[in-house]
Coordinates of C-alpha atoms and ligand atoms in Angstrom, one line a residue:
X14 CA -22.7 8.9 -34.1
X15 CA -19.7 10.1 -33.1
X16 CA -17.7 9.3 -29.7
X17 CA -14.8 10.7 -28.5
X18 CA -12.8 8.5 -25.9
X19 CA -9.2 9.5 -24.4
X20 CA -6.2 8.3 -22.1
X21 CA -5.0 11.0 -20.2
X22 CA -2.2 10.7 -18.4
X23 CA 2.0 11.7 -17.7
X24 CA 3.5 9.6 -19.3
X25 CA 1.4 8.3 -22.0
X26 CA 3.4 7.5 -25.1
X27 CA 3.5 4.4 -24.1
X28 CA -0.4 3.6 -23.6
X29 CA -1.6 0.7 -25.5
X30 CA -4.9 1.8 -24.6
X31 CA -5.3 4.1 -27.8
X32 CA -5.1 0.9 -29.8
X33 CA -7.0 -1.6 -28.1
X34 CA -10.3 0.9 -27.9
X35 CA -10.0 1.4 -30.9
X36 CA -9.5 -1.5 -32.6
X37 CA -12.9 -2.8 -30.5
X38 CA -14.7 0.2 -31.3
X39 CA -14.1 -0.6 -34.9
X40 CA -15.5 -3.7 -34.9
X41 CA -18.4 -3.1 -33.0
X42 CA -19.8 0.4 -34.2
X43 CA -22.8 -2.1 -35.6
X44 CA -23.3 -3.5 -31.5
X45 CA -22.8 -0.3 -29.6
X46 CA -25.1 1.6 -32.3
X47 CA -21.5 4.6 -32.0
X48 CA -18.1 4.9 -33.8
X49 CA -16.3 5.5 -31.0
X50 CA -12.6 7.1 -31.4
X51 CA -10.2 6.8 -28.7
X52 CA -6.8 8.9 -28.5
X53 CA -4.5 9.6 -26.0
X54 CA -3.2 13.5 -23.9
X55 CA -0.1 13.7 -22.7
X56 CA -0.8 15.9 -19.6
X57 CA 1.0 17.7 -17.2
X58 CA -0.8 19.6 -14.3
X59 CA -3.3 17.0 -12.8
X60 CA -5.4 20.0 -11.6
X61 CA -6.4 20.3 -15.1
X62 CA -7.8 16.6 -15.4
X63 CA -11.2 18.2 -15.8
X64 CA -10.6 21.2 -17.6
X65 CA -9.2 18.6 -20.2
X66 CA -12.3 16.0 -20.6
X67 CA -15.0 19.2 -20.8
X68 CA -12.7 20.9 -23.6
X69 CA -11.7 17.9 -25.8
X70 CA -16.4 16.7 -25.7
X71 CA -14.9 13.1 -24.2
X72 CA -18.1 10.8 -23.5
X73 CA -15.4 8.6 -21.8
X74 CA -11.6 8.6 -20.3
X75 CA -9.6 6.5 -18.9
X76 CA -7.3 8.4 -16.4
X77 CA -3.6 6.4 -15.5
X78 CA -0.9 7.0 -13.3
X79 CA 0.0 9.5 -11.9
X80 CA -4.0 10.6 -11.7
X81 CA -6.4 8.2 -10.5
X82 CA -6.9 9.8 -7.0
X83 CA -7.0 13.6 -9.1
X84 CA -9.7 11.7 -11.0
X85 CA -11.1 10.1 -8.0
X86 CA -11.6 13.8 -6.5
X87 CA -13.2 15.4 -9.6
X88 CA -15.2 12.6 -10.5
X89 CA -19.4 14.1 -9.6
X90 CA -19.9 10.5 -8.9
X91 CA -18.1 7.8 -7.7
X92 CA -19.3 4.0 -7.9
X93 CA -18.7 1.0 -6.9
X94 CA -14.8 -0.2 -5.2
X95 CA -13.4 2.7 -6.1
X96 CA -15.1 4.5 -3.6
X97 CA -13.8 2.2 -1.2
X98 CA -9.9 2.0 -3.2
X99 CA -10.1 6.4 -3.5
X100 CA -9.0 5.7 -7.4
X101 CA -10.3 6.2 -10.1
X102 CA -8.9 5.2 -13.2
X103 CA -12.2 5.1 -15.6
X104 CA -14.3 8.6 -16.2
X105 CA -18.4 8.1 -18.3
X106 CA -19.9 11.2 -18.6
X107 CA -24.0 10.4 -18.2
X108 CA -26.8 13.1 -18.1
X109 CA -23.6 16.1 -18.1
X110 CA -21.9 14.3 -14.9
X111 CA -19.1 12.6 -15.0
X112 CA -19.2 9.1 -13.2
X113 CA -15.7 7.7 -12.1
X114 CA -15.4 4.1 -12.3
X115 CA -12.0 2.0 -10.8
X116 CA -11.6 -1.5 -13.5
X117 CA -7.8 -2.1 -12.4
X118 CA -8.9 -4.1 -9.0
X119 CA -11.2 -5.8 -11.2
X120 CA -9.4 -6.3 -14.0
X121 CA -6.5 -8.0 -11.6
X122 CA -8.7 -10.6 -10.1
X123 CA -10.2 -11.5 -13.5
X124 CA -6.5 -12.6 -14.4
X125 CA -6.3 -14.5 -11.4
X126 CA -9.7 -16.4 -9.8
X127 CA -8.9 -19.0 -11.8
X128 CA -5.9 -20.2 -9.5
X129 CA -7.3 -20.7 -6.0
X130 CA -4.3 -18.5 -4.1
X131 CA -4.8 -18.1 -0.9
X132 CA -2.1 -15.7 0.3
X133 CA -1.0 -13.2 -1.6
X134 CA 1.9 -11.1 -1.2
X135 CA 2.0 -7.7 -2.7
X136 CA 5.1 -5.9 -3.2
X137 CA 4.6 -1.5 -3.4
X138 CA 2.2 0.5 -1.2
X139 CA 1.1 2.9 -4.1
X140 CA -2.4 3.0 -5.5
X141 CA -2.4 -0.4 -7.4
X142 CA -1.5 -2.0 -4.0
X143 CA -4.2 -0.1 -2.5
X144 CA -6.4 -1.6 -5.4
X145 CA -5.3 -5.3 -5.5
X146 CA -5.6 -5.6 -2.0
X147 CA -9.3 -4.0 -1.5
X148 CA -10.4 -6.9 -4.3
X149 CA -8.4 -9.6 -3.0
X150 CA -9.9 -8.9 0.5
X151 CA -13.2 -8.4 -0.8
X152 CA -12.9 -12.1 -2.6
X153 CA -11.9 -12.9 1.1
X154 CA -7.9 -13.5 -0.2
X155 CA -5.6 -12.8 2.6
X156 CA -3.4 -10.1 1.6
X157 CA -0.1 -9.1 3.2
X158 CA 2.1 -5.9 1.8
X159 CA 5.8 -5.0 1.6
X160 CA 6.8 -2.0 0.7
X161 CA 10.3 -0.4 0.8
X162 CA 9.4 2.7 3.1
X163 CA 6.8 3.3 6.0
X164 CA 5.3 6.4 4.5
X165 CA 2.6 5.8 2.1
X166 CA 1.3 1.9 3.9
X167 CA -0.1 4.4 6.3
X168 CA -2.6 4.5 4.0
X169 CA -3.1 0.7 3.8
X170 CA -3.9 0.4 7.9
X171 CA -6.2 -2.3 7.0
X172 CA -4.2 -4.2 5.8
X173 CA -1.3 -6.6 6.9
X174 CA 1.9 -4.5 6.0
X175 CA 5.6 -4.7 6.5
X176 CA 8.4 -2.5 4.9
X177 CA 12.0 -4.6 5.7
X178 CA 12.6 -4.0 8.7
X179 CA 9.6 -6.0 10.5
X180 CA 9.1 -8.3 7.2
X181 CA 7.5 -12.1 9.1
X182 CA 7.8 -14.4 5.7
X183 CA 5.2 -16.7 5.5
X184 CA 3.3 -19.6 3.0
X185 CA 2.6 -16.3 0.4
X186 CA 2.0 -18.9 -2.9
X187 CA 0.9 -15.3 -5.3
X188 CA 3.8 -12.4 -5.3
X189 CA 2.9 -9.4 -7.4
X190 CA 5.1 -6.1 -8.6
X191 CA 3.1 -3.5 -7.9
X192 CA 6.0 -1.3 -7.7
X193 CA 7.1 1.1 -10.3
X194 CA 11.0 -0.7 -10.2
X195 CA 10.3 -2.4 -13.3
X196 CA 9.2 0.7 -15.4
X197 CA 13.5 1.6 -14.5
X198 CA 14.6 -1.6 -15.0
X199 CA 15.4 -2.4 -11.3
X200 CA 14.4 -4.8 -9.0
X201 CA 12.0 -4.2 -6.2
X202 CA 14.0 -5.7 -3.1
X203 CA 16.8 -7.6 -3.4
X204 CA 17.3 -10.9 -4.9
X205 CA 18.1 -12.4 -1.2
X206 CA 15.1 -11.6 -0.1
X207 CA 13.3 -12.4 -3.4
X208 CA 14.7 -15.7 -3.9
X209 CA 13.2 -16.5 0.1
X210 CA 9.4 -15.3 -0.6
X211 CA 10.2 -17.6 -4.1
X212 CA 10.2 -20.1 -2.1
X213 CA 7.0 -20.9 -1.3
X214 CA 5.2 -19.1 -4.1
X215 CA 3.4 -20.8 -6.7
X216 CA 3.3 -18.1 -9.1
X217 CA 5.1 -14.3 -9.6
X218 CA 3.2 -12.0 -11.2
X219 CA 4.5 -8.2 -12.2
X220 CA 1.7 -5.5 -12.9
X221 CA 4.1 -3.7 -15.9
X222 CA 3.7 -5.9 -19.3
X223 CA 7.3 -7.0 -20.9
X224 CA 10.0 -8.3 -20.1
X225 CA 11.6 -6.5 -16.4
X226 CA 13.8 -7.8 -14.4
X227 CA 11.1 -9.3 -11.5
X228 CA 10.2 -11.8 -14.4
X229 CA 13.3 -12.6 -15.4
X230 CA 14.8 -13.3 -11.6
X231 CA 11.2 -15.1 -10.6
X232 CA 11.3 -17.5 -13.7
X233 CA 14.2 -19.2 -12.4
X234 CA 11.6 -20.2 -9.1
X235 CA 8.0 -19.9 -10.8
X236 CA 6.0 -19.2 -13.4
X237 CA 5.4 -15.6 -14.7
X238 CA 2.5 -13.4 -16.0
X239 CA 3.7 -10.2 -16.9
X240 CA 1.0 -6.9 -16.6
X241 CA -0.9 -7.2 -20.5
X242 CA -3.5 -9.9 -19.1
X243 CA -4.8 -7.2 -16.7
X244 CA -4.0 -3.9 -19.2
X245 CA -6.8 -6.3 -21.6
X246 CA -8.8 -7.2 -18.5
X247 CA -9.2 -3.4 -17.2
X248 CA -9.6 -2.1 -20.5
X249 CA -12.3 -3.9 -21.7
X250 CA -14.7 -3.2 -18.2
X251 CA -13.9 0.3 -19.4
X252 CA -14.9 -0.3 -23.0
X253 CA -18.1 -1.9 -21.2
X254 CA -18.7 1.4 -19.1
X255 CA -18.1 3.7 -22.2
X256 CA -20.9 1.9 -23.9
X257 CA -23.9 1.6 -21.0
X258 CA -23.5 -2.6 -21.9
X259 CA -22.6 -6.2 -21.3
X260 CA -19.8 -6.5 -24.2
X261 CA -18.7 -10.0 -24.8
X262 CA -16.2 -9.8 -27.5
X263 CA -14.4 -6.5 -26.3
X264 CA -12.2 -8.9 -24.2
X265 CA -11.3 -10.9 -26.9
X266 CA -10.7 -8.5 -30.0
X267 CA -8.6 -6.2 -27.5
X268 CA -6.5 -9.6 -26.5
X269 CA -6.4 -10.3 -30.3
X270 CA -4.2 -6.9 -31.3
X271 CA -2.3 -7.2 -28.3
X272 CA -1.0 -10.4 -29.6
Ligands
NDP184 P1 2.7 4.4 -7.7 O1 3.5 5.5 -7.8 O2 1.6 4.4 -6.6 O3 2.8 3.8 -6.3 C1 4.7 3.4 -6.8 C2 5.1 2.1 -5.7 O4 6.1 1.5 -6.3 C3 5.5 2.4 -4.3 O5 5.3 1.7 -3.0 C4 6.7 2.9 -4.5 O6 7.6 2.4 -2.9 C5 7.3 1.7 -4.6 N1 8.7 1.8 -5.9 C6 8.8 2.8 -6.9 N2 10.5 2.5 -7.2 C7 11.0 2.1 -7.1 C8 11.7 0.9 -6.4 N3 13.1 1.1 -7.2 N4 12.0 -0.4 -5.6 C9 11.2 -0.6 -5.3 N5 10.1 0.0 -4.9 C10 9.9 0.9 -5.6 O7 2.4 3.4 -8.6 P2 1.2 2.2 -9.2 O8 0.9 1.9 -7.8 O9 0.4 3.4 -9.9 O10 1.9 1.7 -10.6 C11 2.8 0.1 -10.3 C12 2.4 -0.4 -11.3 O11 1.9 -0.5 -11.7 C13 3.5 0.4 -12.3 O12 4.8 0.0 -13.2 C14 1.9 0.7 -13.8 O13 3.1 1.0 -15.1 C15 1.3 -0.8 -13.0 N6 0.2 -0.8 -13.4 C16 0.0 -1.8 -14.6 C17 -1.7 -2.0 -14.8 C18 -1.9 -3.2 -16.0 O14 -2.9 -3.0 -15.9 N7 -1.0 -3.5 -16.4 C19 -2.4 -0.6 -14.0 C20 -2.0 0.0 -13.3 C21 -0.8 0.0 -13.1 P3 7.9 3.7 -1.9 O15 6.1 4.2 -0.8 O16 8.7 3.9 -1.2 O17 8.0 5.0 -2.9

């Protein structure tokens, strides 16, 4: 049996998800009992997300920037932590209903859980920052959020939030760049502030993968990690949801193809 999957977003051509998922589908056909094919779809009008899902006869999809909130709204059923986050990055078709999940949050947590961080500073207040803050709070790790502007902080009232105007320096041990500044090869904040923040930090993390100005600057002070580990972890969790069971090898297969 063949099943079709897809990543949907805009822009989408840089996405590594088709490579990761097709490699896993190709290698695990016997174990999962079907042959999966995974494509990409560049969607310009987010309101058409659900139409695209049905038109392409998909069994599942990953929904990425900037449509995770629309995916949440268009899901028939929202499961797990996605309900609290208000954003969905994985759709699975079950009995003709679209089930929505968020694997970004747990994917991120998998990558940091063994480090014993006590106080995380999230830079940025968009959808990813909300996912990360929710899982960190759920796992009893203190979290603070710093954003360049106040508007989006209104959606994050249950967390400690700052703009530059009221920012209070604390002993943050993990600094996560959850802004999209790296997409434009920009720093999220001025060097002088970042330098101050890195004084107490043990680690710097950028959700974007590859070389970024943020990680380049952070590496002068602390060890660094880019978004690749999170990409693989959220992808492996989505893959298991597509297959409806735990697949121990999914993570290592996805990791090996991205090396
Ligand atoms: P959103 O568009 O929801 O939020 C963007 C945030 O970045 C806002 O807080 C915005 O601030 C801030 N921002 C944008 N540009 C700048 C800038 N030049 N300087 C400072 N702040 C800026 O994005 P997402 O939360 O969905 O995604 C954020 C990043 O995370 C993206 O780069 C995305 O690719 C990456 N990502 C990686 C994943 C992975 O698996 N590795 C998974 C999910 C996301 P303001 O409110 O002031 O506009």
